[in-house]
Short mmCIF file of C-alpha atoms and ligand atoms in Angstrom, two decimals:
data_model
loop_
_atom_site.label_atom_id
_atom_site.label_comp_id
_atom_site.label_asym_id
_atom_site.label_seq_id
_atom_site.Cartn_x
_atom_site.Cartn_y
_atom_site.Cartn_z
CA MET A 146 68.16 47.14 96.94
CA ILE A 147 64.44 46.93 97.25
CA ASP A 148 64.01 50.26 95.94
CA LYS A 149 66.33 49.67 93.20
CA ILE A 150 64.47 46.60 92.17
CA LYS A 151 61.08 48.39 92.20
CA ASP A 152 62.60 51.32 90.13
CA LEU A 153 63.67 48.62 87.32
CA VAL A 154 60.26 47.07 87.53
CA ALA A 155 58.73 50.40 86.37
CA GLU A 156 61.34 51.23 84.08
CA ILE A 157 60.90 47.75 82.47
CA GLU A 158 57.10 47.99 82.47
CA ALA A 159 57.42 51.30 80.29
CA LEU A 160 60.12 50.14 77.71
CA LYS A 161 59.31 50.79 74.01
CA ALA A 162 61.17 49.72 70.93
CA ASN A 163 60.61 49.77 67.35
CA LYS A 164 63.80 48.22 65.76
CA LYS A 165 65.44 45.05 66.00
CA GLU A 166 68.29 46.52 67.31
CA GLU A 167 66.70 48.50 69.89
CA ILE A 168 65.13 45.45 71.34
CA GLU A 169 68.55 43.56 71.37
CA ALA A 170 70.20 46.37 73.04
CA LEU A 171 67.53 46.43 75.60
CA ARG A 172 68.01 42.68 76.20
CA ILE A 173 71.87 43.26 76.58
CA LYS A 174 71.20 46.03 78.89
CA TYR A 175 69.04 44.05 81.46
CA LEU A 176 69.35 40.55 80.68
CA SER A 177 72.98 39.67 79.60
CA LYS A 178 75.77 38.38 82.01
CA LYS A 179 76.98 41.79 82.43
CA GLY A 180 73.34 43.33 82.51
CA GLU A 181 71.63 45.02 85.29
CA ILE A 182 69.78 42.35 86.56
CA SER A 183 72.55 40.04 86.61
CA SER A 184 74.68 42.50 88.79
CA LEU A 185 71.58 42.68 91.15
CA PHE A 186 71.84 38.99 91.34
CA ASN A 187 75.70 39.22 92.15
CA ASP A 188 74.72 41.78 95.09
CA PHE A 189 72.28 39.41 96.41
CA ARG A 190 75.14 37.93 98.50
CA ASN A 191 75.51 41.04 100.59
CA VAL A 192 71.80 41.22 101.40
CA PRO A 193 71.13 40.53 105.06
CA ALA A 194 69.88 36.96 105.84
CA GLU A 195 66.35 38.41 107.01
CA GLN A 196 65.84 40.10 103.91
CA LYS A 197 67.03 37.09 101.52
CA LYS A 198 63.53 35.72 101.18
CA GLU A 199 61.75 38.97 100.14
CA VAL A 200 64.54 40.26 97.92
CA GLY A 201 64.99 36.90 96.39
CA MET A 202 61.35 36.97 95.30
CA LEU A 203 61.36 40.52 94.01
CA LEU A 204 64.55 39.60 92.10
CA ASN A 205 63.14 36.68 90.51
CA GLY A 206 59.96 38.58 89.50
CA LEU A 207 61.87 41.40 88.01
CA LYS A 208 63.94 38.99 85.96
CA GLU A 209 60.62 37.23 84.56
CA LYS A 210 59.24 40.77 84.05
CA ALA A 211 62.23 41.61 81.88
CA GLN A 212 62.14 38.35 80.06
CA SER A 213 58.48 38.69 79.02
CA LYS A 214 58.56 42.43 78.24
CA ILE A 215 61.37 41.57 75.78
CA ASN A 216 59.36 38.67 74.25
CA GLU A 217 56.35 41.08 74.03
CA LEU A 218 58.40 43.61 72.11
CA LYS A 219 59.86 41.11 69.79
CA ALA A 220 56.38 39.83 68.94
CA LEU A 221 55.13 43.15 68.27
CA PHE A 222 57.86 44.06 66.08
CA GLU A 223 57.42 40.84 63.98
CA ASN A 224 53.67 41.47 63.60
CA GLY A 225 54.82 44.78 61.93
CA ALA A 226 53.11 47.04 64.69
CA GLY A 227 56.35 48.71 65.64
CA GLU A 228 56.94 50.56 62.57
CA ASN A 229 53.45 51.74 62.09
CA ASP A 230 53.69 53.22 65.79
CA LEU A 231 56.26 55.70 64.19
CA VAL A 232 54.25 56.85 61.53
CA ASP A 233 53.68 60.46 61.63
CA LEU A 234 50.29 61.28 60.42
CA THR A 235 50.84 65.09 60.11
CA ARG A 236 53.67 64.67 57.33
CA THR A 237 52.86 65.98 54.02
CA PRO A 238 52.29 63.01 51.71
CA TYR A 239 54.32 62.07 48.77
CA PRO A 240 52.83 63.51 45.73
CA VAL A 241 50.57 61.09 43.93
CA GLU A 242 50.60 61.77 40.08
CA LEU A 243 47.58 61.69 38.35
CA GLY A 244 47.68 59.65 35.06
CA THR A 245 46.63 60.95 31.63
CA ARG A 246 44.37 59.56 29.13
CA HIS A 247 46.00 58.20 26.06
CA PRO A 248 45.35 60.46 22.95
CA ILE A 249 43.93 57.54 21.23
CA SER A 250 41.44 56.78 23.83
CA ILE A 251 40.66 60.56 24.06
CA VAL A 252 39.72 60.84 20.42
CA LYS A 253 38.06 57.36 20.30
CA ASN A 254 35.95 58.60 23.00
CA GLU A 255 35.13 61.65 21.25
CA ILE A 256 34.15 59.94 17.83
CA CYS A 257 32.06 57.49 19.74
CA GLU A 258 30.28 60.32 21.70
CA ILE A 259 29.48 62.12 18.40
CA PHE A 260 28.04 59.15 16.73
CA GLY A 261 26.14 58.49 20.24
CA ARG A 262 24.41 61.68 19.87
CA LEU A 263 23.10 60.39 16.33
CA GLY A 264 21.70 57.24 18.17
CA PHE A 265 24.68 54.73 17.30
CA SER A 266 25.38 52.44 20.22
CA ILE A 267 28.98 50.79 20.75
CA ALA A 268 29.64 47.31 19.27
CA GLU A 269 32.81 45.19 19.75
CA GLY A 270 34.01 42.04 18.24
CA PRO A 271 37.18 39.70 18.71
CA GLU A 272 40.56 40.78 17.35
CA VAL A 273 41.63 37.35 16.38
CA GLU A 274 39.10 36.53 13.72
CA ASP A 275 38.34 33.94 10.85
CA ASP A 276 38.32 34.65 6.94
CA TRP A 277 34.46 34.96 6.72
CA HIS A 278 34.07 37.89 9.14
CA VAL A 279 36.86 39.79 7.86
CA PHE A 280 37.04 39.00 4.10
CA SER A 281 34.37 36.58 2.73
CA ALA A 282 31.25 38.14 4.01
CA LEU A 283 32.24 41.50 3.34
CA ASN A 284 32.44 40.42 -0.47
CA PHE A 285 35.97 40.31 -0.70
CA ALA A 286 36.89 38.22 -4.06
CA GLU A 287 39.06 35.01 -3.44
CA ASP A 288 42.06 36.85 -4.97
CA HIS A 289 41.58 40.33 -3.41
CA PRO A 290 45.03 41.70 -2.51
CA ALA A 291 44.13 42.44 0.97
CA ARG A 292 44.03 38.73 1.85
CA ASP A 293 47.83 38.64 0.54
CA MET A 294 50.17 37.54 3.25
CA GLN A 295 51.67 41.31 2.74
CA ASP A 296 48.72 42.59 4.70
CA THR A 297 47.21 39.97 6.82
CA PHE A 298 48.69 38.22 9.95
CA PHE A 299 47.60 34.69 9.97
CA ILE A 300 47.85 32.31 12.67
CA GLN A 301 50.28 29.62 11.58
CA ARG A 302 48.54 26.60 11.71
CA SER A 303 45.33 27.65 9.94
CA PRO A 304 44.80 29.96 7.10
CA ASP A 305 41.27 30.63 8.27
CA VAL A 306 42.50 32.20 11.72
CA LEU A 307 43.91 35.56 11.31
CA LEU A 308 44.32 39.12 13.24
CA ARG A 309 41.42 41.38 11.75
CA THR A 310 42.69 44.04 9.45
CA HIS A 311 39.89 46.20 9.79
CA THR A 312 36.95 46.89 12.34
CA SER A 313 34.33 46.05 9.42
CA SER A 314 34.66 42.61 10.76
CA VAL A 315 32.34 43.86 13.66
CA GLN A 316 29.61 44.70 10.95
CA THR A 317 29.62 41.18 9.75
CA ARG A 318 29.17 39.97 13.42
CA VAL A 319 26.48 42.13 14.34
CA MET A 320 24.25 41.73 11.09
CA GLU A 321 24.50 37.90 11.49
CA HIS A 322 22.73 38.08 14.49
CA THR A 323 20.48 41.13 14.45
CA GLN A 324 17.76 42.51 12.18
CA PRO A 325 17.65 46.25 11.26
CA PRO A 326 17.07 48.80 12.20
CA ILE A 327 21.08 48.68 13.14
CA ARG A 328 22.91 51.67 14.16
CA ILE A 329 26.32 50.80 15.52
CA ILE A 330 29.71 52.40 16.01
CA CYS A 331 32.54 49.66 16.51
CA PRO A 332 35.95 51.09 17.97
CA GLY A 333 38.92 48.60 18.09
CA ARG A 334 42.60 47.62 17.36
CA VAL A 335 43.30 46.14 14.04
CA TYR A 336 46.68 44.60 12.59
CA ARG A 337 48.54 44.80 9.38
CA ASN A 338 51.71 43.16 8.35
CA GLU A 339 53.35 46.62 7.59
CA ALA A 340 57.03 47.70 8.37
CA ILE A 341 56.96 50.04 11.26
CA SER A 342 58.03 53.61 10.39
CA TYR A 343 56.78 57.12 11.42
CA ARG A 344 53.74 56.58 9.01
CA ALA A 345 52.87 53.08 9.43
CA HIS A 346 52.61 50.49 12.00
CA CYS A 347 51.72 47.02 12.49
CA PHE A 348 48.94 47.65 14.64
CA PHE A 349 46.54 50.74 14.74
CA HIS A 350 43.03 51.71 15.80
CA GLN A 351 39.66 52.03 13.64
CA VAL A 352 36.19 53.20 14.28
CA GLU A 353 33.67 51.45 12.11
CA ALA A 354 30.02 52.90 11.65
CA LEU A 355 27.06 51.09 10.31
CA TYR A 356 23.58 52.07 9.73
CA VAL A 357 20.88 49.57 8.17
CA ASP A 358 17.26 50.23 7.90
CA LYS A 359 14.47 50.77 5.29
CA ASN A 360 15.12 53.57 2.82
CA VAL A 361 18.70 54.51 4.19
CA SER A 362 20.17 56.78 1.35
CA PHE A 363 23.44 58.04 0.55
CA ALA A 364 22.13 61.66 1.51
CA ASP A 365 21.85 60.21 5.06
CA LEU A 366 25.37 59.16 4.98
CA LYS A 367 26.54 62.49 3.88
CA GLN A 368 24.48 64.32 6.35
CA ALA A 369 25.99 62.22 9.21
CA LEU A 370 29.39 62.73 7.84
CA LEU A 371 29.17 66.51 7.81
CA PHE A 372 27.51 66.41 11.29
CA PHE A 373 30.72 64.29 12.55
CA ALA A 374 33.26 66.57 10.59
CA LYS A 375 32.01 69.66 12.16
CA GLU A 376 31.59 68.37 15.72
CA MET A 377 35.01 66.84 15.56
CA PHE A 378 37.05 69.44 13.86
CA GLY A 379 35.07 72.46 14.02
CA ALA A 380 32.14 74.34 12.82
CA ASP A 381 34.09 75.77 9.64
CA THR A 382 35.09 72.25 8.49
CA LYS A 383 33.91 71.39 4.84
CA ILE A 384 34.04 67.87 3.61
CA ARG A 385 34.36 66.55 -0.01
CA LEU A 386 33.73 63.07 -1.27
CA ARG A 387 35.73 61.18 -3.92
CA PRO A 388 34.77 58.24 -5.65
CA SER A 389 36.52 55.16 -4.57
CA TYR A 390 36.35 51.23 -4.36
CA PHE A 391 35.83 49.00 -1.40
CA PRO A 392 34.48 45.48 -1.86
CA PHE A 393 31.91 45.87 0.74
CA THR A 394 29.93 49.19 -0.48
CA GLU A 395 28.63 50.34 -3.49
CA PRO A 396 29.04 53.05 -4.37
CA SER A 397 32.04 53.74 -2.23
CA ALA A 398 33.75 56.91 -1.46
CA GLU A 399 36.55 58.51 0.48
CA MET A 400 36.02 61.54 2.53
CA ASP A 401 38.29 64.38 2.82
CA ILE A 402 37.96 67.47 5.17
CA SER A 403 39.28 71.01 4.69
CA CYS A 404 42.81 71.04 6.13
CA ASN A 405 42.39 72.23 9.77
CA LEU A 406 45.97 73.52 9.95
CA CYS A 407 45.92 75.98 7.22
CA GLY A 408 42.09 76.40 6.89
CA GLY A 409 41.97 74.97 3.44
CA LYS A 410 44.73 77.39 2.18
CA GLY A 411 47.35 74.97 1.57
CA CYS A 412 50.43 73.89 3.62
CA PRO A 413 52.88 71.08 4.02
CA PHE A 414 50.47 68.91 6.13
CA CYS A 415 47.97 68.74 3.36
CA LYS A 416 50.49 68.71 0.75
CA TYR A 417 49.18 72.05 -0.43
CA THR A 418 45.94 70.74 -1.70
CA GLY A 419 43.91 72.28 1.38
CA TRP A 420 42.28 68.81 1.82
CA VAL A 421 43.24 65.80 4.15
CA GLU A 422 41.53 62.29 3.67
CA ILE A 423 40.10 60.96 6.62
CA LEU A 424 37.91 58.01 6.06
CA GLY A 425 36.27 55.41 3.71
CA CYS A 426 32.54 55.05 3.40
CA GLY A 427 29.56 54.07 1.05
CA MET A 428 26.50 52.21 0.69
CA VAL A 429 26.58 48.49 1.93
CA ASP A 430 26.68 46.37 -0.95
CA PRO A 431 23.61 44.26 -1.26
CA ASN A 432 25.94 41.11 -1.32
CA VAL A 433 27.20 41.78 2.19
CA LEU A 434 23.47 42.24 3.64
CA ASP A 435 22.46 38.91 1.96
CA ALA A 436 25.54 37.07 3.07
CA CYS A 437 24.90 38.07 6.69
CA GLY A 438 21.16 37.18 6.48
CA ILE A 439 19.65 40.72 6.03
CA ASP A 440 17.19 40.85 2.97
CA SER A 441 18.94 43.35 0.72
CA SER A 442 15.33 44.01 -1.27
CA ILE A 443 13.87 45.50 1.96
CA TYR A 444 16.80 46.91 3.72
CA SER A 445 19.66 49.01 2.57
CA GLY A 446 22.40 50.82 4.70
CA TYR A 447 25.55 52.90 4.83
CA ALA A 448 29.02 52.24 6.63
CA LEU A 449 32.06 54.08 7.02
CA GLY A 450 35.45 53.36 8.84
CA MET A 451 38.37 55.54 9.90
CA GLY A 452 41.81 55.22 11.50
CA ILE A 453 41.76 56.75 14.97
CA GLU A 454 45.51 57.57 14.57
CA ARG A 455 44.74 59.63 11.55
CA VAL A 456 42.18 61.77 13.28
CA THR A 457 44.20 62.03 16.44
CA ASN A 458 47.28 63.23 14.18
CA LEU A 459 45.08 65.99 12.67
CA LYS A 460 43.80 67.06 16.15
CA TYR A 461 47.19 67.22 17.86
CA GLN A 462 49.71 67.06 15.16
CA VAL A 463 51.53 64.06 16.22
CA LYS A 464 54.16 63.66 13.41
CA ASP A 465 55.25 60.29 14.25
CA LEU A 466 52.92 57.41 14.60
CA ARG A 467 55.36 55.31 16.79
CA MET A 468 54.76 57.66 19.61
CA PHE A 469 51.22 56.22 20.29
CA SER A 470 52.73 52.99 21.61
CA GLU A 471 56.31 53.97 23.01
CA ASN A 472 54.74 54.76 26.34
CA ASP A 473 56.73 57.92 26.67
CA GLN A 474 55.66 59.75 29.76
CA ARG A 475 56.87 63.12 28.28
CA PHE A 476 54.60 62.61 25.52
CA LEU A 477 51.57 61.08 27.20
CA GLN A 478 51.50 63.58 30.07
CA GLN A 479 50.88 66.55 27.59
CA PHE A 480 47.18 65.20 27.19
CA GLU A 481 44.10 65.49 29.40
CA ALA A 482 44.41 64.09 32.79
CA ALA A 483 42.19 60.91 33.55
CA HIS A 484 39.56 61.63 36.24
N1 DAH B 684 37.56 48.81 6.11
C1 DAH B 684 38.15 49.96 5.64
C2 DAH B 684 39.84 49.84 5.48
O1 DAH B 684 40.10 49.31 6.76
C3 DAH B 684 37.49 51.24 5.83
C4 DAH B 684 36.35 51.34 5.45
C5 DAH B 684 35.98 51.93 4.09
C6 DAH B 684 35.36 51.07 6.08
C7 DAH B 684 34.52 51.88 3.76
C8 DAH B 684 33.85 50.97 5.76
C9 DAH B 684 33.81 51.60 4.57
O2 DAH B 684 32.79 50.67 6.39
O3 DAH B 684 32.33 51.67 4.10
O4 DAH B 684 40.48 50.33 5.01
#
């Protein structure tokens, strides 16, 4: 009997369990009414009188030991240690998939990087704007159609609070608190009240560039545009400027690049013209400089703005604008891995 008790003490000391059910099974095995320890207590009757004292002490010790061991295992399990003991550190890990950069981010970064090489630094402004920064300071007449409810999302309670329709608003903000030389590039999201289709969305992205200094000329603008087009679309790219109108530039132009799908020969993408339009630009209207506190008799500047989606379409031939905001992994995973 004494040997049996000693064996059980050793056995119980070495017990391990990692699951609730295992601990319960051990409790039943040793401590329940029909358990091993109870049956030893039953056998106690047969122990000769002279051994009763010694065996009794050992038996009580065994019971206490079993009780405290089970409690210890329970505590370990509740602290979460049990499961961890089972982790197999040699197991092959689950594959962690690397994310990819969004095509809009890739192109935005590339545009900013190219202008960065020309000395432009990044500026940002708020998406919720006021009339002054989006329209009035930029020389939009009171009745200009772009202020119309058709295009602009207004915040319900105030016609003065709106979602910016272009990143030209960042020009206003920077010119208001900076004197030239100013050389900034402003990427960001813009909003227009458009029906969503494969070729239009109610939000999209633009990059605005602004250069203001003494003696800035249209030739400087043209040179920057040519440099950008070649860096972005390849050294063979040609540009052409068409006269246009924007309230905030005078003169204004739109820039086309030779279609990089057909090399200018004509294809469905360029509607057989060999050219695709990619941005608006011009010399900053003196009214805009003055409205922002920059003396137009001393300084001049150029500005340009382009849609990032448009440039991205040209680069990656994405035919449906909605794909940029649907977060379909099959689409997104085709682009460069983020690192
Ligand atoms: N803000 C114009 C738009 O959203 C784009 C633009 C045109 C920006 C000419 C300019 C510019 O800075 O000079 O359509």
